[in-house]
Amino acid sequence: MSIKAEEISSLIKQQLANYSADLAVEEVGTVTYVGDGIARAHGLDNAMANELLEFQNGSYGMAQNLETNDVGIIIMGSYDDIREGDTVKRTGRIMEVPVGDNMIGRVINSLGQPIDGQGEIATEHTRPIEFKAPGVMDRQSVYEPLQTGLKAIDSLVPIGRGQRELIIGDRKTGKTSIAIDTIINQKNQNMICIYVAIGQKESTVRAQVEALRRYGAMDYTIVVTAGPSEPAPMLYLAPYAGAAIGEYFMYNGQHVLIIYDDLSKQAAAYREISLLLRRPPGREAYPGDIFYTHSRLLERAAKLSEKLGGGSMTALPVIETQAGDVSAYIPTNVISITDGQIFLDSDLFYSGTRPAIDAGTSVSRVGGDAQIKAMKKVAGTLRVDLASYRELESFAQFGSDLDAATQSKLNRGRRTVEVLKQPVHKPLPVEKQVLILYALRQGFLDSVPVDDLGRYEADLFNFFDGSHADVLAAIAKTGKLPEDDSLDAGIKAFAATFKASATATAAN
Amino acid sequence: MALDKYTIGQRYGTALFDLATEQETVDNVYVDVMALQQVFADAPTLASVLTNATLTLDQKQPILASLQQGASASVKNLIQMVFDYGRMNEMPFILAAFVQRYDQVNGIIHAKVTSAVTLSDTQQTALATQLATRFGAKKVTIDNAVDATVIGGVIVEANNMVIDGSIRSKLAQVRQLLLG
């Protein structure tokens, strides 16, 4: 590239033309305390809440506590060379992140900077990380389904676009797997996914990104990550940054799925910041506004009215419990904010029921309206069936002689549990879920040995894909069960060809 | 946790100011405080000498006496009290808090002006008048610092604001614009 002398001189001319016009007026303060990732500064009388402030060494901070004498600042980035007596400058900008279509497929940090080594992200817009959630008139009720591809969720705790559904459970119960599977299932669903990893091990995040890439899910996914080695402010900001990026798409009329994995760690990061800023501690040493921290974040998930483009943002926050204690402070808070919860049970997980969804305590308060008709029909009695099975199961352990009705209930229950099992990263399209649940409800599975059910299911899908693809397509298209008996006939035709394996027959 | 020196400075400084206002001796006290500030600025080790535990009271007493010499009653008492409470290290902040309070009440602003060459008296007066209207202050005192790297124009630091009209920053802006 050659230097164009005319261009440069015209630029300089421009500068010189309004030379005397612009006086740089800056408001500054003096650092009086620095340490543990926070600073206090004297002066800065007109600083705004959440304003971006620039330190002498070039690193940025965010104004948090505005007091009579000083301002409490959380430092983002390195605070090694900030000293007492340094100056802090106001920037006049509220904390914001870059947003735009070019972010899709990238891995970024809480400030929107790329960390996947694929170069700069060219974005034109920015959004403030704190943004008021849509009001009453800006919303409409949730009516479109968000298919997670997991039989147990789509049938028992259906999720609608714009809903907030909590995923809660102990460590190692498959919370993240549910989230990742849901993202994988959004392929070709006109959905943009944002996975916010808060305090997740860098190695885990790397593995998740690789899994998403392997299933082609990175084409519509943005990963925001704040690892455990980053200072607490970055962990605290990550979900807000993710929400801001999601809002850009939502207000453009698109559908967004955002996963906050997990909010317990964000709460811990915010507790750390608050204690350092000397805000009074409350229950479990969390600050007084910890509820607001989560409620204002989750309230930004919405189904917008048609006037605003009809976009939606579905939030799946994740909370980790300690030893199944859902009555701790943060779990109860987030349970009360969200529109339902998927409760994962470690006993179920270790007994082989995966996903380990506890059907009794898991609920979805708004998703039912979003379920397709066919699914509603086949899943209608599922919850009751499971509940009565659990009840009978414990009862049946005492006696051996049971009447035929009880026997058949136990039989059905065992098969229901088996059908709801699903391997990881194998989401199913909704029509296939309807198919297997229909077969279960109509009693076609009652004669199939429990151990054979997995094979039965796979073969059934293959059979339908081969010779009854039109039936599946019709369910997917209309959302209804076929009027005629084509479904029954298909399953019967398949059952005739299905042979139970020898070991399974002997066992049953 | 120990109070930080700014908080301590505020408490003692405000108390001294309120007392002086009550006794209507503020202006006299102000003169004393200014002199005392000068002493502490000239002898940076003074505060640490007066709080040093290895020195005996007899050794410190003469220094204290010379500080109190000729001071008004309330300043004398302040020095004694601050010494007795072992707060001599925070003395400069106490004095600064008092001056700040006095300036606030009387509408005085101290401006630090950095320029490439020393400003003439007429320039300083003109600048002071301009700044006074800008900040709505009654009086502006100017402390002129010379820094040749400024090249031209002035940088004014006052009232938690920096007004930068220097050639140095203009050049930096041009550089930013051209080199990105």
XYZ file of C-alpha atoms in Angstrom:
688
model
C 0.000 0.000 0.000
C 1.323 3.384 -0.935
C 0.864 6.469 1.164
C -1.504 8.924 -0.430
C -0.176 12.360 0.377
C -3.391 14.198 -0.608
C -5.535 12.058 1.679
C -3.311 12.619 4.662
C -3.016 16.324 4.104
C -6.797 16.650 3.726
C -7.240 14.798 7.015
C -4.755 17.060 8.724
C -6.461 20.047 7.147
C -9.738 18.923 8.649
C -8.101 18.633 12.035
C -6.539 22.032 11.744
C -9.759 23.630 10.465
C -11.562 23.066 13.762
C -8.379 23.253 15.744
C -9.433 25.858 18.249
C -13.005 24.586 18.436
C -12.585 21.486 20.529
C -11.247 21.763 24.022
C -10.919 18.369 25.619
C -12.785 18.650 28.903
C -12.528 15.603 31.089
C -13.763 14.804 34.511
C -11.196 13.038 36.623
C -10.882 11.493 40.035
C -8.039 10.218 42.168
C -7.622 6.593 43.195
C -7.636 6.351 46.989
C -7.714 2.581 47.337
C -6.947 -0.318 45.064
C -6.918 -4.047 45.700
C -8.739 -7.358 45.183
C -10.044 -6.251 41.804
C -11.799 -3.165 43.067
C -10.775 0.465 43.446
C -12.153 3.511 45.187
C -11.737 6.956 43.713
C -12.196 10.417 45.105
C -13.856 12.993 42.867
C -15.854 11.879 39.812
C -18.860 13.670 41.270
C -20.986 13.270 38.148
C -20.169 9.630 37.396
C -23.200 7.565 36.423
C -24.057 4.116 37.750
C -22.398 1.452 35.598
C -20.358 4.073 33.765
C -17.153 2.966 32.107
C -14.112 4.649 33.678
C -10.599 4.689 32.318
C -7.554 4.340 34.554
C -4.215 5.967 33.886
C -2.708 2.652 32.783
C -5.386 2.201 30.132
C -7.475 -0.468 31.846
C -11.176 0.067 32.328
C -13.437 -0.094 35.325
C -17.136 0.153 35.993
C -18.619 2.558 38.536
C -20.581 0.590 41.098
C -20.976 2.429 44.380
C -21.695 6.140 44.076
C -21.176 7.631 47.516
C -20.847 11.156 48.861
C -17.084 11.109 49.041
C -16.013 8.428 46.636
C -16.936 5.997 43.925
C -16.480 2.222 44.184
C -15.143 0.798 40.938
C -14.836 -2.781 39.758
C -11.751 -3.169 37.612
C -11.996 -5.145 34.406
C -8.670 -6.514 33.376
C -5.289 -5.977 34.929
C -4.972 -3.949 38.105
C -1.298 -4.612 38.739
C -0.091 -1.171 37.738
C -2.871 0.949 39.180
C -1.574 2.902 42.169
C -3.039 5.052 44.846
C -3.034 8.608 43.545
C -3.512 7.651 39.886
C -6.168 9.497 37.968
C -9.400 7.902 36.733
C -11.224 9.453 33.808
C -14.919 9.444 33.051
C -15.773 8.192 29.586
C -19.424 9.212 29.627
C -20.392 5.805 28.292
C -22.437 3.155 30.022
C -20.887 -0.294 29.909
C -21.739 -1.890 26.561
C -20.820 -4.839 24.336
C -20.553 -5.104 20.554
C -23.447 -7.003 18.976
C -24.243 -8.211 15.485
C -24.600 -11.108 13.094
C -20.854 -11.516 12.772
C -20.677 -12.767 16.351
C -22.430 -15.999 15.409
C -20.086 -18.952 15.498
C -17.591 -17.190 17.761
C -16.319 -17.637 21.297
C -16.067 -14.337 23.160
C -15.414 -13.038 26.674
C -17.664 -10.864 28.829
C -16.536 -7.709 27.034
C -17.389 -9.085 23.596
C -13.763 -9.620 22.601
C -13.036 -12.778 20.611
C -10.977 -15.446 22.389
C -11.138 -18.208 19.796
C -8.122 -17.005 17.840
C -10.120 -16.365 14.687
C -9.385 -12.670 14.459
C -11.415 -9.550 15.097
C -15.183 -9.482 14.920
C -16.448 -6.746 12.615
C -19.541 -5.375 14.329
C -21.381 -2.135 13.712
C -23.600 -1.958 16.748
C -23.204 -1.978 20.490
C -25.796 -2.452 23.194
C -25.669 -1.489 26.869
C -25.195 -4.589 28.982
C -27.903 -3.458 31.384
C -31.144 -2.864 29.546
C -34.675 -2.524 30.806
C -36.757 -5.611 30.124
C -39.765 -5.270 27.781
C -42.858 -4.019 29.584
C -46.379 -5.410 29.779
C -47.593 -4.032 26.457
C -44.433 -5.089 24.618
C -45.091 -8.763 25.221
C -47.500 -11.460 24.168
C -48.097 -14.881 25.598
C -45.828 -17.746 24.679
C -47.314 -19.951 21.985
C -44.543 -21.377 19.789
C -42.801 -24.518 21.015
C -39.083 -24.747 21.589
C -38.234 -28.374 20.937
C -35.391 -29.568 23.109
C -35.325 -32.917 21.323
C -35.463 -34.696 24.680
C -38.508 -36.912 25.092
C -38.726 -36.398 28.835
C -38.709 -32.594 28.515
C -40.832 -32.094 25.417
C -43.538 -34.381 26.779
C -43.540 -33.589 30.512
C -42.144 -30.058 30.868
C -42.621 -28.462 27.443
C -40.815 -25.187 26.833
C -42.197 -22.342 24.723
C -40.267 -19.644 22.889
C -39.885 -16.732 25.276
C -40.140 -18.847 28.407
C -37.648 -19.035 31.269
C -37.112 -22.599 32.419
C -34.657 -23.371 35.170
C -32.412 -26.433 34.977
C -31.514 -27.360 38.535
C -29.654 -30.248 40.091
C -26.550 -31.408 41.906
C -23.149 -31.506 40.306
C -22.712 -34.215 37.655
C -26.392 -34.833 36.994
C -26.372 -33.826 33.338
C -27.468 -30.178 33.529
C -25.051 -28.965 30.890
C -25.786 -31.967 28.677
C -29.454 -30.986 28.540
C -28.447 -27.462 27.574
C -26.026 -28.595 24.877
C -28.511 -31.140 23.463
C -31.128 -28.414 23.274
C -28.722 -26.241 21.271
C -27.888 -29.153 18.963
C -31.591 -29.715 18.324
C -32.104 -26.104 17.173
C -30.492 -26.834 13.834
C -32.664 -25.440 10.992
C -35.189 -24.196 13.556
C -34.530 -20.530 12.778
C -33.044 -20.073 16.230
C -29.883 -18.338 17.410
C -28.322 -19.895 20.479
C -26.118 -18.216 23.058
C -24.275 -20.353 25.563
C -22.984 -18.300 28.490
C -20.414 -20.268 30.489
C -19.870 -18.630 33.878
C -16.991 -19.967 35.931
C -16.865 -23.187 33.908
C -13.460 -24.802 33.569
C -11.743 -23.663 30.374
C -11.217 -27.323 29.413
C -14.948 -28.033 29.797
C -15.874 -25.033 27.681
C -13.413 -26.171 25.039
C -15.025 -29.626 25.039
C -18.544 -28.134 24.759
C -17.495 -25.918 21.845
C -15.963 -28.931 20.117
C -19.158 -30.941 20.669
C -21.235 -28.103 19.210
C -18.896 -27.808 16.253
C -19.026 -31.573 15.638
C -22.823 -31.459 15.378
C -22.736 -28.363 13.196
C -24.296 -26.275 15.947
C -21.652 -23.538 15.970
C -23.214 -22.191 12.739
C -25.952 -20.582 14.820
C -24.350 -20.386 18.259
C -22.396 -17.755 20.184
C -20.401 -18.833 23.226
C -19.746 -16.244 25.924
C -17.308 -17.473 28.522
C -15.812 -16.114 31.732
C -13.511 -18.720 33.194
C -12.665 -19.265 36.846
C -9.247 -17.666 36.381
C -10.783 -14.347 35.414
C -11.586 -11.708 38.017
C -15.044 -11.781 39.612
C -16.383 -8.744 37.674
C -16.030 -10.663 34.407
C -18.069 -13.558 35.807
C -20.649 -11.140 37.116
C -20.968 -9.380 33.754
C -21.006 -12.441 31.474
C -24.773 -13.168 31.617
C -25.660 -9.507 31.059
C -23.335 -9.381 28.063
C -24.967 -12.552 26.707
C -28.429 -11.077 27.254
C -27.437 -7.868 25.435
C -26.201 -9.860 22.443
C -29.415 -11.906 22.477
C -31.588 -8.787 22.690
C -30.092 -7.489 19.468
C -31.471 -10.519 17.638
C -34.740 -10.542 19.578
C -35.529 -6.913 18.753
C -34.775 -7.734 15.121
C -37.622 -10.230 15.156
C -35.485 -13.353 15.498
C -35.725 -16.204 17.967
C -32.995 -16.620 20.540
C -32.185 -19.355 23.025
C -29.846 -18.295 25.808
C -28.334 -20.600 28.403
C -26.764 -19.249 31.582
C -24.470 -21.985 32.860
C -24.544 -21.423 35.750
C -26.078 -18.646 37.817
C -24.881 -20.029 41.173
C -21.343 -19.112 40.180
C -22.468 -15.687 39.019
C -24.138 -15.170 42.397
C -20.898 -16.166 44.135
C -18.934 -13.718 41.962
C -21.373 -10.933 42.753
C -21.150 -11.768 46.459
C -17.375 -11.430 46.229
C -17.610 -8.028 44.555
C -20.250 -6.811 46.992
C -18.289 -7.834 50.056
C -15.178 -6.128 48.705
C -17.210 -2.992 48.023
C -18.331 -3.250 51.662
C -21.993 -3.621 50.942
C -23.765 -5.176 53.896
C -24.032 -8.986 53.624
C -27.395 -10.689 54.014
C -28.459 -14.314 54.046
C -25.587 -16.701 53.162
C -23.493 -13.483 52.902
C -25.166 -12.582 49.604
C -25.861 -8.865 49.171
C -29.365 -7.463 49.521
C -29.907 -7.061 45.807
C -28.977 -10.598 44.739
C -32.615 -11.300 43.905
C -32.760 -8.233 41.685
C -29.491 -9.275 40.035
C -31.176 -12.440 38.782
C -34.714 -11.156 38.274
C -33.672 -8.269 36.049
C -31.507 -10.615 34.018
C -34.192 -13.262 33.497
C -36.925 -10.720 32.919
C -35.136 -9.743 29.722
C -36.195 -13.066 28.227
C -39.504 -12.396 26.503
C -41.871 -13.118 23.653
C -42.265 -9.730 21.984
C -45.557 -8.479 20.587
C -46.118 -8.512 16.839
C -45.716 -4.742 16.822
C -42.125 -5.147 17.977
C -41.432 -7.864 15.429
C -42.543 -10.904 17.397
C -39.006 -11.985 18.282
C -38.357 -14.067 21.357
C -35.633 -14.874 23.828
C -35.915 -18.136 25.734
C -33.731 -18.388 28.811
C -32.519 -21.626 30.334
C -30.692 -20.641 33.523
C -28.778 -23.407 35.275
C -28.422 -23.638 39.051
C -26.229 -26.100 40.877
C -27.543 -27.331 44.210
C -25.525 -28.808 47.057
C -26.675 -32.308 48.009
C -30.108 -31.790 46.474
C -30.923 -28.819 48.687
C -33.356 -26.753 46.634
C -34.318 -24.642 49.642
C -30.974 -22.823 49.744
C -31.096 -19.095 49.048
C -30.149 -18.849 45.364
C -32.153 -21.916 44.188
C -35.378 -20.675 45.831
C -34.832 -17.208 44.377
C -34.354 -18.415 40.834
C -37.154 -21.004 41.109
C -39.542 -18.193 42.003
C -38.341 -15.991 39.123
C -38.562 -18.599 36.365
C -41.631 -20.101 34.670
C -40.838 -23.589 35.863
C -37.942 -25.887 36.557
C -36.405 -29.114 35.328
C -35.184 -30.901 38.417
C -32.371 -33.396 37.935
C -31.919 -36.056 40.569
C -28.561 -37.669 41.262
C -30.135 -40.971 42.460
C -32.000 -41.295 39.174
C -28.842 -40.413 37.305
C -26.802 -43.113 38.959
C -29.564 -45.703 38.605
C -29.326 -45.222 34.859
C -32.342 -43.028 34.155
C -30.756 -40.440 31.888
C -31.683 -37.632 31.447
C -32.285 -37.838 35.192
C -35.410 -35.699 35.178
C -37.550 -35.973 38.291
C -41.044 -35.936 36.782
C -42.719 -35.229 40.110
C -40.969 -31.953 40.935
C -40.310 -30.686 37.414
C -42.931 -28.280 36.079
C -43.436 -25.859 33.235
C -45.927 -23.104 33.915
C -46.462 -21.745 30.436
C -45.048 -24.302 28.020
C -48.241 -26.383 27.812
C -49.820 -23.816 25.501
C -46.871 -24.128 23.180
C -46.970 -27.917 22.835
C -48.123 -29.241 19.476
C -51.540 -30.948 19.558
C -50.219 -34.407 18.772
C -47.732 -34.246 21.642
C -50.374 -32.921 24.007
C -52.527 -35.904 23.180
C -49.904 -38.616 23.630
C -48.297 -37.020 26.696
C -51.516 -36.139 28.447
C -51.559 -38.997 30.938
C -47.801 -39.510 31.119
C -47.300 -37.531 34.308
C -50.152 -39.300 36.141
C -48.950 -42.685 34.884
C -45.467 -42.043 36.195
C -46.735 -40.784 39.542
C -48.972 -43.822 40.105
C -46.139 -46.108 39.009
C -43.758 -44.628 41.576
C -46.432 -45.051 44.231
C -47.179 -48.673 43.296
C -43.510 -49.507 42.862
C -42.668 -48.933 46.495
C -45.880 -50.644 47.557
C -45.319 -53.661 45.309
C -42.002 -54.409 46.977
C -43.824 -55.762 50.032
C -46.139 -58.303 48.465
C -45.789 -60.699 45.581
C -49.449 -61.378 44.757
C -50.816 -58.496 42.780
C -54.007 -58.308 40.816
C -53.938 -58.012 37.059
C -54.770 -54.288 37.007
C -51.861 -53.457 39.310
C -49.568 -55.726 37.345
C -50.408 -53.966 34.114
C -49.920 -50.561 35.708
C -46.478 -51.577 36.938
C -45.744 -52.992 33.517
C -46.701 -49.777 31.781
C -44.788 -47.709 34.316
C -41.564 -49.641 33.806
C -41.868 -49.135 30.069
C -42.666 -45.445 30.434
C -39.493 -44.885 32.431
C -37.535 -46.852 29.840
C -38.971 -44.946 26.892
C -38.119 -41.579 28.469
C -34.434 -42.534 28.665
C -32.310 -41.014 25.931
C -28.583 -41.100 25.163
C -26.576 -37.862 25.258
C -26.262 -35.709 22.081
C -29.043 -37.698 20.366
C -31.990 -35.289 20.213
C -35.118 -36.568 18.484
C -37.417 -34.611 16.181
C -40.852 -34.066 17.660
C -42.699 -36.389 15.246
C -40.565 -39.336 16.300
C -41.149 -38.502 19.950
C -44.875 -38.506 19.246
C -44.545 -41.855 17.475
C -42.862 -43.710 20.338
C -45.062 -42.102 22.986
C -48.108 -42.980 20.938
C -46.970 -46.588 20.753
C -46.494 -46.532 24.523
C -49.892 -45.022 25.236
C -51.751 -47.378 22.911
C -50.161 -50.371 24.659
C -48.045 -51.565 21.728
C -45.003 -51.718 23.980
C -46.628 -53.705 26.768
C -45.619 -57.002 25.199
C -42.070 -55.900 24.380
C -39.455 -56.913 26.977
C -38.089 -53.871 28.837
C -34.499 -54.642 27.875
C -35.453 -54.631 24.207
C -37.168 -51.255 24.226
C -34.096 -49.308 23.103
C -33.649 -51.560 20.094
C -37.391 -51.545 19.425
C -37.417 -47.755 19.372
C -34.467 -47.456 17.001
C -35.887 -50.097 14.657
C -39.336 -48.504 14.751
C -37.880 -45.172 13.659
C -35.916 -46.857 10.885
C -39.047 -48.692 9.741
C -41.111 -45.503 9.626
C -38.322 -43.568 7.927
C -38.249 -46.293 5.287
C -41.870 -47.082 4.568
C -44.097 -44.573 6.400
C -42.143 -41.338 6.076
C -45.321 -39.585 4.908
C -47.042 -40.239 8.268
C -44.143 -38.658 10.187
C -44.019 -35.742 7.766
C -47.744 -35.161 8.244
C -47.368 -35.035 12.038
C -44.456 -32.598 11.723
C -46.399 -30.410 9.291
C -49.872 -30.279 10.837
C -48.862 -30.869 14.434
C -51.772 -33.279 14.753
C -52.128 -37.041 14.955
C -53.394 -38.540 11.696
C -57.214 -38.825 11.485
C -57.130 -42.341 10.035
C -55.429 -45.356 11.619
C -52.240 -45.057 9.555
C -50.171 -44.702 12.709
C -51.677 -47.822 14.313
C -51.332 -49.762 11.103
C -47.702 -48.764 10.721
C -46.791 -49.757 14.241
C -48.641 -53.077 13.882
C -46.823 -53.817 10.638
C -43.540 -53.121 12.390
C -44.417 -55.169 15.484
C -44.973 -58.202 13.313
C -41.380 -58.011 12.101
C -39.830 -57.299 15.482
C -38.267 -60.263 17.258
C -37.488 -60.092 20.912
C -33.910 -61.049 21.683
C -33.336 -64.365 23.427
C -31.733 -62.953 26.562
C -34.428 -60.382 27.014
C -37.184 -62.982 26.650
C -35.544 -65.193 29.232
C -35.148 -62.294 31.645
C -38.748 -61.168 31.329
C -10.627 -2.154 60.154
C -8.683 1.086 60.493
C -10.236 4.211 59.070
C -8.553 5.460 55.958
C -6.728 8.784 56.057
C -9.303 10.568 53.906
C -12.071 9.800 56.372
C -9.889 10.848 59.289
C -8.944 14.043 57.476
C -12.608 14.830 56.848
C -13.561 14.346 60.511
C -10.838 16.487 62.085
C -10.871 19.053 59.283
C -14.617 19.582 59.462
C -14.488 19.831 63.250
C -11.798 22.501 63.089
C -13.726 24.434 60.484
C -16.973 24.320 62.446
C -15.214 25.419 65.629
C -13.492 28.282 63.843
C -16.766 29.380 62.273
C -18.439 29.395 65.685
C -15.657 31.513 67.121
C -15.570 33.665 63.978
C -11.845 33.148 63.585
C -12.000 31.235 60.310
C -9.795 33.633 58.366
C -7.057 33.617 61.026
C -7.191 29.843 61.263
C -7.007 29.632 57.490
C -3.755 31.606 57.450
C -2.310 29.327 60.155
C -3.418 26.212 58.334
C -1.850 27.411 55.114
C 1.428 28.040 56.942
C 1.241 24.635 58.599
C 0.572 22.974 55.238
C 3.707 24.668 53.921
C 5.726 23.320 56.855
C 4.510 19.755 56.261
C 5.205 20.091 52.533
C 8.738 21.364 53.181
C 9.568 18.653 55.683
C 8.006 15.396 54.427
C 9.475 13.389 57.330
C 7.951 15.628 59.988
C 4.742 13.605 60.374
C 6.556 10.296 60.688
C 9.008 11.746 63.206
C 6.144 12.877 65.403
C 4.487 9.426 65.340
C 7.727 7.470 65.616
C 7.547 5.133 68.580
C 11.319 4.931 69.084
C 11.561 8.629 69.914
C 10.669 9.700 73.422
C 8.118 12.305 74.322
C 10.923 14.613 75.469
C 12.468 14.497 72.044
C 9.175 15.211 70.285
C 7.975 17.955 72.612
C 10.339 20.704 71.296
C 9.298 20.024 67.706
C 5.671 20.209 68.710
C 6.267 23.447 70.597
C 7.895 25.059 67.598
C 4.915 24.041 65.459
C 2.504 25.614 67.906
C 4.518 28.823 68.150
C 2.496 31.837 67.168
C -0.522 29.789 66.109
C -4.047 30.774 67.066
C -5.629 29.013 70.023
C -7.726 26.532 68.076
C -4.857 25.503 65.801
C -2.620 25.065 68.866
C -5.240 22.796 70.394
C -5.637 20.886 67.168
C -1.917 20.173 66.959
C -1.861 18.987 70.565
C -4.906 16.812 70.136
C -3.806 15.233 66.885
C -0.420 14.515 68.469
C -1.965 12.981 71.581
C -4.222 10.770 69.507
C -1.278 9.591 67.406
C -2.807 10.926 64.213
C 0.132 13.114 63.136
C 0.559 10.970 60.008
C -2.851 12.114 58.859
C -2.156 15.791 59.615
C -1.667 16.810 55.951
C -5.065 15.282 55.123
C -6.705 17.085 58.040
C -5.286 20.375 56.821
C -6.321 19.596 53.248
C -9.863 18.794 54.367
C -10.038 22.100 56.245
C -8.791 24.059 53.232
C -11.194 22.240 50.974
C -14.068 23.113 53.282
C -12.967 26.741 53.520
C -12.632 27.016 49.731
C -16.037 25.487 49.220
C -17.713 27.973 51.540
C -15.835 30.940 50.133
C -15.994 29.944 46.496
C -12.266 29.588 46.004
C -10.891 27.183 43.417
C -7.272 26.124 43.083
C -6.266 25.459 39.530
C -3.121 23.701 38.460
C -2.121 25.107 35.115
C 0.525 23.344 33.053
C 2.046 25.302 30.198
C 5.191 25.158 28.068
C 6.499 28.515 29.324
C 5.740 30.472 32.485
C 2.540 32.468 32.161
C 2.733 36.212 32.621
C 0.709 37.904 35.340
C -1.750 39.348 32.837
C -2.248 35.903 31.284
C -2.772 34.384 34.709
C -5.325 37.007 35.687
C -7.189 36.596 32.395
C -7.217 32.810 32.820
C -8.368 33.147 36.427
C -11.292 35.372 35.421
C -12.301 32.965 32.674
C -12.120 29.956 34.969
C -14.061 31.797 37.676
C -17.012 32.344 35.307
C -16.783 28.778 34.043
C -16.863 27.169 37.480
C -19.027 29.836 39.077
C -16.356 30.540 41.693
C -15.592 33.828 43.429
C -11.849 33.468 43.256
C -9.450 31.248 41.358
C -5.867 30.800 42.472
C -3.458 29.593 39.850
C -0.505 27.347 40.415
C 1.592 27.503 37.294
C 3.697 24.441 36.406
C 6.025 24.471 33.438
C 6.367 21.408 31.228
C 8.059 21.920 27.884
C 6.479 18.797 26.344
C 3.100 20.541 26.344
C 4.515 22.572 23.368
C 1.758 25.184 23.370
C -1.576 25.972 25.009
C -2.434 25.071 28.598
C -3.800 22.157 30.587
C -5.977 23.260 33.482
C -6.714 20.864 36.339
C -9.305 22.159 38.741
C -12.463 21.093 40.490
C -12.044 17.420 39.464
C -11.880 18.470 35.830
C -9.125 18.509 33.276
C -9.463 21.101 30.530
C -6.923 20.185 27.943
C -6.140 22.763 25.277
C -2.545 21.754 24.699
C -0.777 21.190 21.388
C 0.522 17.908 22.810
C -2.913 16.325 23.028
C -3.967 17.776 19.660
C -0.969 16.090 18.096
C -1.853 12.880 19.889
C -5.355 13.122 18.417
C -4.005 13.653 14.916
C -1.698 10.688 15.393
C -4.634 8.567 16.581
C -6.652 9.637 13.533
C -3.906 8.896 11.041
C -2.456 5.719 12.511
C -5.650 4.333 14.040
